[in-house]
Amino acid sequence: NEQGKEDRKLAINKDHGCKYNIVMGPPPVDYDQKHLANTDVDATKGIIGPHAVNSPSRGTAEAEMRGLYILLTMNIDGGMEVLKYAAGLSVSKPEIYKSEEVQLALMIYKAKQSFNYAKFFSLLRAPSTPYLYSCVMFKYVEQMRKIAMRIMAKSFGARRKDTGEALY
């Protein structure tokens, strides 16, 4: 019916969690080698925004994807992968490096690397943290809980009377 068509059109035009309504960088290529761009009038070629279609090629902003990459590679080489990646990004694309999304990912990385469980969990619960970032952060929740328990046990746990040493 007509109302259903209108509802579907509104749903397609909504912002689906993406901060920007454009795809940055070179235009991606569809499975049949057609170039996809937001500027196309043809609704079958749109990626984001009013001309978006449900296709595997739907994209999001580059800064968000780079932030997700940082979150997903935090454990590689003890975190060195993130440092190398961030250093390269700050030189090659400083505007992306300074974006909110990348800076948030780096704050999460720093909290995890410095065993700052309070900061990690406050970032996880923050309303400003994107849902997808929170989902990726859950990969590290068990590890951060263990760290928190170890730190709290040392700080507040039972101690020997004679030496003051923690019992566990």
mmCIF file with all atom_site columns, N, CA, C and O in Angstrom, residues 108-134:
data_model
loop_
_atom_site.group_PDB
_atom_site.id
_atom_site.type_symbol
_atom_site.label_atom_id
_atom_site.label_alt_id
_atom_site.label_comp_id
_atom_site.label_asym_id
_atom_site.label_entity_id
_atom_site.label_seq_id
_atom_site.pdbx_PDB_ins_code
_atom_site.Cartn_x
_atom_site.Cartn_y
_atom_site.Cartn_z
_atom_site.occupancy
_atom_site.B_iso_or_equiv
_atom_site.pdbx_formal_charge
_atom_site.auth_seq_id
_atom_site.auth_comp_id
_atom_site.auth_asym_id
_atom_site.auth_atom_id
_atom_site.pdbx_PDB_model_num
ATOM 1   N N  . ILE A 1 108 ? 40.122 4.579  24.488 1.00 0.00 ? 108 ILE A N  1
ATOM 2   C CA . ILE A 1 108 ? 39.793 3.220  24.927 1.00 0.00 ? 108 ILE A CA 1
ATOM 3   C C  . ILE A 1 108 ? 41.065 2.373  24.954 1.00 0.00 ? 108 ILE A C  1
ATOM 4   O O  . ILE A 1 108 ? 41.311 1.627  25.912 1.00 0.00 ? 108 ILE A O  1
ATOM 5   N N  . TYR A 1 109 ? 41.877 2.503  23.934 1.00 0.00 ? 109 TYR A N  1
ATOM 6   C CA . TYR A 1 109 ? 43.151 1.783  23.868 1.00 0.00 ? 109 TYR A CA 1
ATOM 7   C C  . TYR A 1 109 ? 44.041 2.142  25.061 1.00 0.00 ? 109 TYR A C  1
ATOM 8   O O  . TYR A 1 109 ? 44.603 1.262  25.715 1.00 0.00 ? 109 TYR A O  1
ATOM 9   N N  . LYS A 1 110 ? 44.164 3.434  25.340 1.00 0.00 ? 110 LYS A N  1
ATOM 10  C CA . LYS A 1 110 ? 45.012 3.881  26.457 1.00 0.00 ? 110 LYS A CA 1
ATOM 11  C C  . LYS A 1 110 ? 44.497 3.359  27.791 1.00 0.00 ? 110 LYS A C  1
ATOM 12  O O  . LYS A 1 110 ? 45.281 2.953  28.649 1.00 0.00 ? 110 LYS A O  1
ATOM 13  N N  . ALA A 1 111 ? 43.188 3.376  27.975 1.00 0.00 ? 111 ALA A N  1
ATOM 14  C CA . ALA A 1 111 ? 42.612 2.869  29.221 1.00 0.00 ? 111 ALA A CA 1
ATOM 15  C C  . ALA A 1 111 ? 42.918 1.384  29.389 1.00 0.00 ? 111 ALA A C  1
ATOM 16  O O  . ALA A 1 111 ? 43.269 0.930  30.482 1.00 0.00 ? 111 ALA A O  1
ATOM 17  N N  . LYS A 1 112 ? 42.811 0.635  28.318 1.00 0.00 ? 112 LYS A N  1
ATOM 18  C CA . LYS A 1 112 ? 43.086 -0.804 28.391 1.00 0.00 ? 112 LYS A CA 1
ATOM 19  C C  . LYS A 1 112 ? 44.565 -1.058 28.637 1.00 0.00 ? 112 LYS A C  1
ATOM 20  O O  . LYS A 1 112 ? 44.929 -1.875 29.483 1.00 0.00 ? 112 LYS A O  1
ATOM 21  N N  . GLN A 1 113 ? 45.426 -0.369 27.917 1.00 0.00 ? 113 GLN A N  1
ATOM 22  C CA . GLN A 1 113 ? 46.864 -0.595 28.048 1.00 0.00 ? 113 GLN A CA 1
ATOM 23  C C  . GLN A 1 113 ? 47.399 -0.173 29.410 1.00 0.00 ? 113 GLN A C  1
ATOM 24  O O  . GLN A 1 113 ? 48.358 -0.759 29.905 1.00 0.00 ? 113 GLN A O  1
ATOM 25  N N  . SER A 1 114 ? 46.804 0.850  30.012 1.00 0.00 ? 114 SER A N  1
ATOM 26  C CA . SER A 1 114 ? 47.277 1.319  31.316 1.00 0.00 ? 114 SER A CA 1
ATOM 27  C C  . SER A 1 114 ? 46.528 0.655  32.465 1.00 0.00 ? 114 SER A C  1
ATOM 28  O O  . SER A 1 114 ? 46.679 1.072  33.613 1.00 0.00 ? 114 SER A O  1
ATOM 29  N N  . PHE A 1 115 ? 45.725 -0.366 32.163 1.00 0.00 ? 115 PHE A N  1
ATOM 30  C CA . PHE A 1 115 ? 44.949 -1.115 33.167 1.00 0.00 ? 115 PHE A CA 1
ATOM 31  C C  . PHE A 1 115 ? 44.018 -0.213 33.958 1.00 0.00 ? 115 PHE A C  1
ATOM 32  O O  . PHE A 1 115 ? 43.728 -0.472 35.121 1.00 0.00 ? 115 PHE A O  1
ATOM 33  N N  . ASN A 1 116 ? 43.539 0.853  33.338 1.00 0.00 ? 116 ASN A N  1
ATOM 34  C CA . ASN A 1 116 ? 42.633 1.789  33.992 1.00 0.00 ? 116 ASN A CA 1
ATOM 35  C C  . ASN A 1 116 ? 41.202 1.294  33.778 1.00 0.00 ? 116 ASN A C  1
ATOM 36  O O  . ASN A 1 116 ? 40.485 1.746  32.887 1.00 0.00 ? 116 ASN A O  1
ATOM 37  N N  . TYR A 1 117 ? 40.809 0.346  34.615 1.00 0.00 ? 117 TYR A N  1
ATOM 38  C CA . TYR A 1 117 ? 39.500 -0.289 34.449 1.00 0.00 ? 117 TYR A CA 1
ATOM 39  C C  . TYR A 1 117 ? 38.353 0.691  34.654 1.00 0.00 ? 117 TYR A C  1
ATOM 40  O O  . TYR A 1 117 ? 37.318 0.580  33.995 1.00 0.00 ? 117 TYR A O  1
ATOM 41  N N  . ALA A 1 118 ? 38.527 1.653  35.534 1.00 0.00 ? 118 ALA A N  1
ATOM 42  C CA . ALA A 1 118 ? 37.455 2.634  35.773 1.00 0.00 ? 118 ALA A CA 1
ATOM 43  C C  . ALA A 1 118 ? 37.192 3.463  34.512 1.00 0.00 ? 118 ALA A C  1
ATOM 44  O O  . ALA A 1 118 ? 36.038 3.675  34.120 1.00 0.00 ? 118 ALA A O  1
ATOM 45  N N  . LYS A 1 119 ? 38.247 3.909  33.869 1.00 0.00 ? 119 LYS A N  1
ATOM 46  C CA . LYS A 1 119 ? 38.103 4.690  32.632 1.00 0.00 ? 119 LYS A CA 1
ATOM 47  C C  . LYS A 1 119 ? 37.512 3.820  31.517 1.00 0.00 ? 119 LYS A C  1
ATOM 48  O O  . LYS A 1 119 ? 36.635 4.253  30.762 1.00 0.00 ? 119 LYS A O  1
ATOM 49  N N  . PHE A 1 120 ? 37.994 2.571  31.415 1.00 0.00 ? 120 PHE A N  1
ATOM 50  C CA . PHE A 1 120 ? 37.504 1.664  30.388 1.00 0.00 ? 120 PHE A CA 1
ATOM 51  C C  . PHE A 1 120 ? 35.997 1.455  30.523 1.00 0.00 ? 120 PHE A C  1
ATOM 52  O O  . PHE A 1 120 ? 35.252 1.602  29.559 1.00 0.00 ? 120 PHE A O  1
ATOM 53  N N  . PHE A 1 121 ? 35.535 1.153  31.743 1.00 0.00 ? 121 PHE A N  1
ATOM 54  C CA . PHE A 1 121 ? 34.115 0.884  31.927 1.00 0.00 ? 121 PHE A CA 1
ATOM 55  C C  . PHE A 1 121 ? 33.269 2.158  31.837 1.00 0.00 ? 121 PHE A C  1
ATOM 56  O O  . PHE A 1 121 ? 32.120 2.108  31.415 1.00 0.00 ? 121 PHE A O  1
ATOM 57  N N  . SER A 1 122 ? 33.847 3.297  32.203 1.00 0.00 ? 122 SER A N  1
ATOM 58  C CA . SER A 1 122 ? 33.078 4.542  32.047 1.00 0.00 ? 122 SER A CA 1
ATOM 59  C C  . SER A 1 122 ? 32.920 4.876  30.559 1.00 0.00 ? 122 SER A C  1
ATOM 60  O O  . SER A 1 122 ? 31.868 5.366  30.137 1.00 0.00 ? 122 SER A O  1
ATOM 61  N N  . LEU A 1 123 ? 33.944 4.602  29.747 1.00 0.00 ? 123 LEU A N  1
ATOM 62  C CA . LEU A 1 123 ? 33.818 4.812  28.300 1.00 0.00 ? 123 LEU A CA 1
ATOM 63  C C  . LEU A 1 123 ? 32.833 3.816  27.695 1.00 0.00 ? 123 LEU A C  1
ATOM 64  O O  . LEU A 1 123 ? 32.071 4.165  26.790 1.00 0.00 ? 123 LEU A O  1
ATOM 65  N N  . LEU A 1 124 ? 32.826 2.599  28.205 1.00 0.00 ? 124 LEU A N  1
ATOM 66  C CA . LEU A 1 124 ? 31.900 1.586  27.710 1.00 0.00 ? 124 LEU A CA 1
ATOM 67  C C  . LEU A 1 124 ? 30.450 1.999  27.955 1.00 0.00 ? 124 LEU A C  1
ATOM 68  O O  . LEU A 1 124 ? 29.592 1.816  27.103 1.00 0.00 ? 124 LEU A O  1
ATOM 69  N N  . ARG A 1 125 ? 30.188 2.580  29.113 1.00 0.00 ? 125 ARG A N  1
ATOM 70  C CA . ARG A 1 125 ? 28.822 2.962  29.485 1.00 0.00 ? 125 ARG A CA 1
ATOM 71  C C  . ARG A 1 125 ? 28.424 4.354  29.019 1.00 0.00 ? 125 ARG A C  1
ATOM 72  O O  . ARG A 1 125 ? 27.257 4.727  29.112 1.00 0.00 ? 125 ARG A O  1
ATOM 73  N N  . ALA A 1 126 ? 29.364 5.133  28.531 1.00 0.00 ? 126 ALA A N  1
ATOM 74  C CA . ALA A 1 126 ? 29.078 6.518  28.142 1.00 0.00 ? 126 ALA A CA 1
ATOM 75  C C  . ALA A 1 126 ? 28.070 6.561  27.000 1.00 0.00 ? 126 ALA A C  1
ATOM 76  O O  . ALA A 1 126 ? 28.180 5.803  26.034 1.00 0.00 ? 126 ALA A O  1
ATOM 77  N N  . PRO A 1 127 ? 27.085 7.453  27.093 1.00 0.00 ? 127 PRO A N  1
ATOM 78  C CA . PRO A 1 127 ? 26.115 7.568  26.005 1.00 0.00 ? 127 PRO A CA 1
ATOM 79  C C  . PRO A 1 127 ? 26.730 8.082  24.701 1.00 0.00 ? 127 PRO A C  1
ATOM 80  O O  . PRO A 1 127 ? 26.170 7.877  23.630 1.00 0.00 ? 127 PRO A O  1
ATOM 81  N N  . SER A 1 128 ? 27.889 8.704  24.782 1.00 0.00 ? 128 SER A N  1
ATOM 82  C CA . SER A 1 128 ? 28.536 9.222  23.574 1.00 0.00 ? 128 SER A CA 1
ATOM 83  C C  . SER A 1 128 ? 29.317 8.140  22.817 1.00 0.00 ? 128 SER A C  1
ATOM 84  O O  . SER A 1 128 ? 29.735 8.361  21.685 1.00 0.00 ? 128 SER A O  1
ATOM 85  N N  . THR A 1 129 ? 29.518 6.980  23.446 1.00 0.00 ? 129 THR A N  1
ATOM 86  C CA . THR A 1 129 ? 30.226 5.884  22.780 1.00 0.00 ? 129 THR A CA 1
ATOM 87  C C  . THR A 1 129 ? 29.277 5.204  21.792 1.00 0.00 ? 129 THR A C  1
ATOM 88  O O  . THR A 1 129 ? 28.211 4.749  22.194 1.00 0.00 ? 129 THR A O  1
ATOM 89  N N  . PRO A 1 130 ? 29.656 5.128  20.521 1.00 0.00 ? 130 PRO A N  1
ATOM 90  C CA . PRO A 1 130 ? 28.782 4.482  19.538 1.00 0.00 ? 130 PRO A CA 1
ATOM 91  C C  . PRO A 1 130 ? 28.520 3.020  19.898 1.00 0.00 ? 130 PRO A C  1
ATOM 92  O O  . PRO A 1 130 ? 29.362 2.347  20.488 1.00 0.00 ? 130 PRO A O  1
ATOM 93  N N  . TYR A 1 131 ? 27.368 2.547  19.520 1.00 0.00 ? 131 TYR A N  1
ATOM 94  C CA . TYR A 1 131 ? 26.948 1.187  19.847 1.00 0.00 ? 131 TYR A CA 1
ATOM 95  C C  . TYR A 1 131 ? 27.940 0.146  19.325 1.00 0.00 ? 131 TYR A C  1
ATOM 96  O O  . TYR A 1 131 ? 28.301 -0.787 20.035 1.00 0.00 ? 131 TYR A O  1
ATOM 97  N N  . LEU A 1 132 ? 28.416 0.324  18.112 1.00 0.00 ? 132 LEU A N  1
ATOM 98  C CA . LEU A 1 132 ? 29.337 -0.640 17.529 1.00 0.00 ? 132 LEU A CA 1
ATOM 99  C C  . LEU A 1 132 ? 30.666 -0.664 18.287 1.00 0.00 ? 132 LEU A C  1
ATOM 100 O O  . LEU A 1 132 ? 31.254 -1.723 18.480 1.00 0.00 ? 132 LEU A O  1
ATOM 101 N N  . TYR A 1 133 ? 31.117 0.486  18.763 1.00 0.00 ? 133 TYR A N  1
ATOM 102 C CA . TYR A 1 133 ? 32.329 0.538  19.579 1.00 0.00 ? 133 TYR A CA 1
ATOM 103 C C  . TYR A 1 133 ? 32.114 -0.247 20.877 1.00 0.00 ? 133 TYR A C  1
ATOM 104 O O  . TYR A 1 133 ? 32.986 -0.987 21.320 1.00 0.00 ? 133 TYR A O  1
ATOM 105 N N  . SER A 1 134 ? 30.940 -0.074 21.489 1.00 0.00 ? 134 SER A N  1
ATOM 106 C CA . SER A 1 134 ? 30.640 -0.803 22.722 1.00 0.00 ? 134 SER A CA 1
ATOM 107 C C  . SER A 1 134 ? 30.636 -2.306 22.478 1.00 0.00 ? 134 SER A C  1
ATOM 108 O O  . SER A 1 134 ? 31.123 -3.071 23.307 1.00 0.00 ? 134 SER A O  1
#
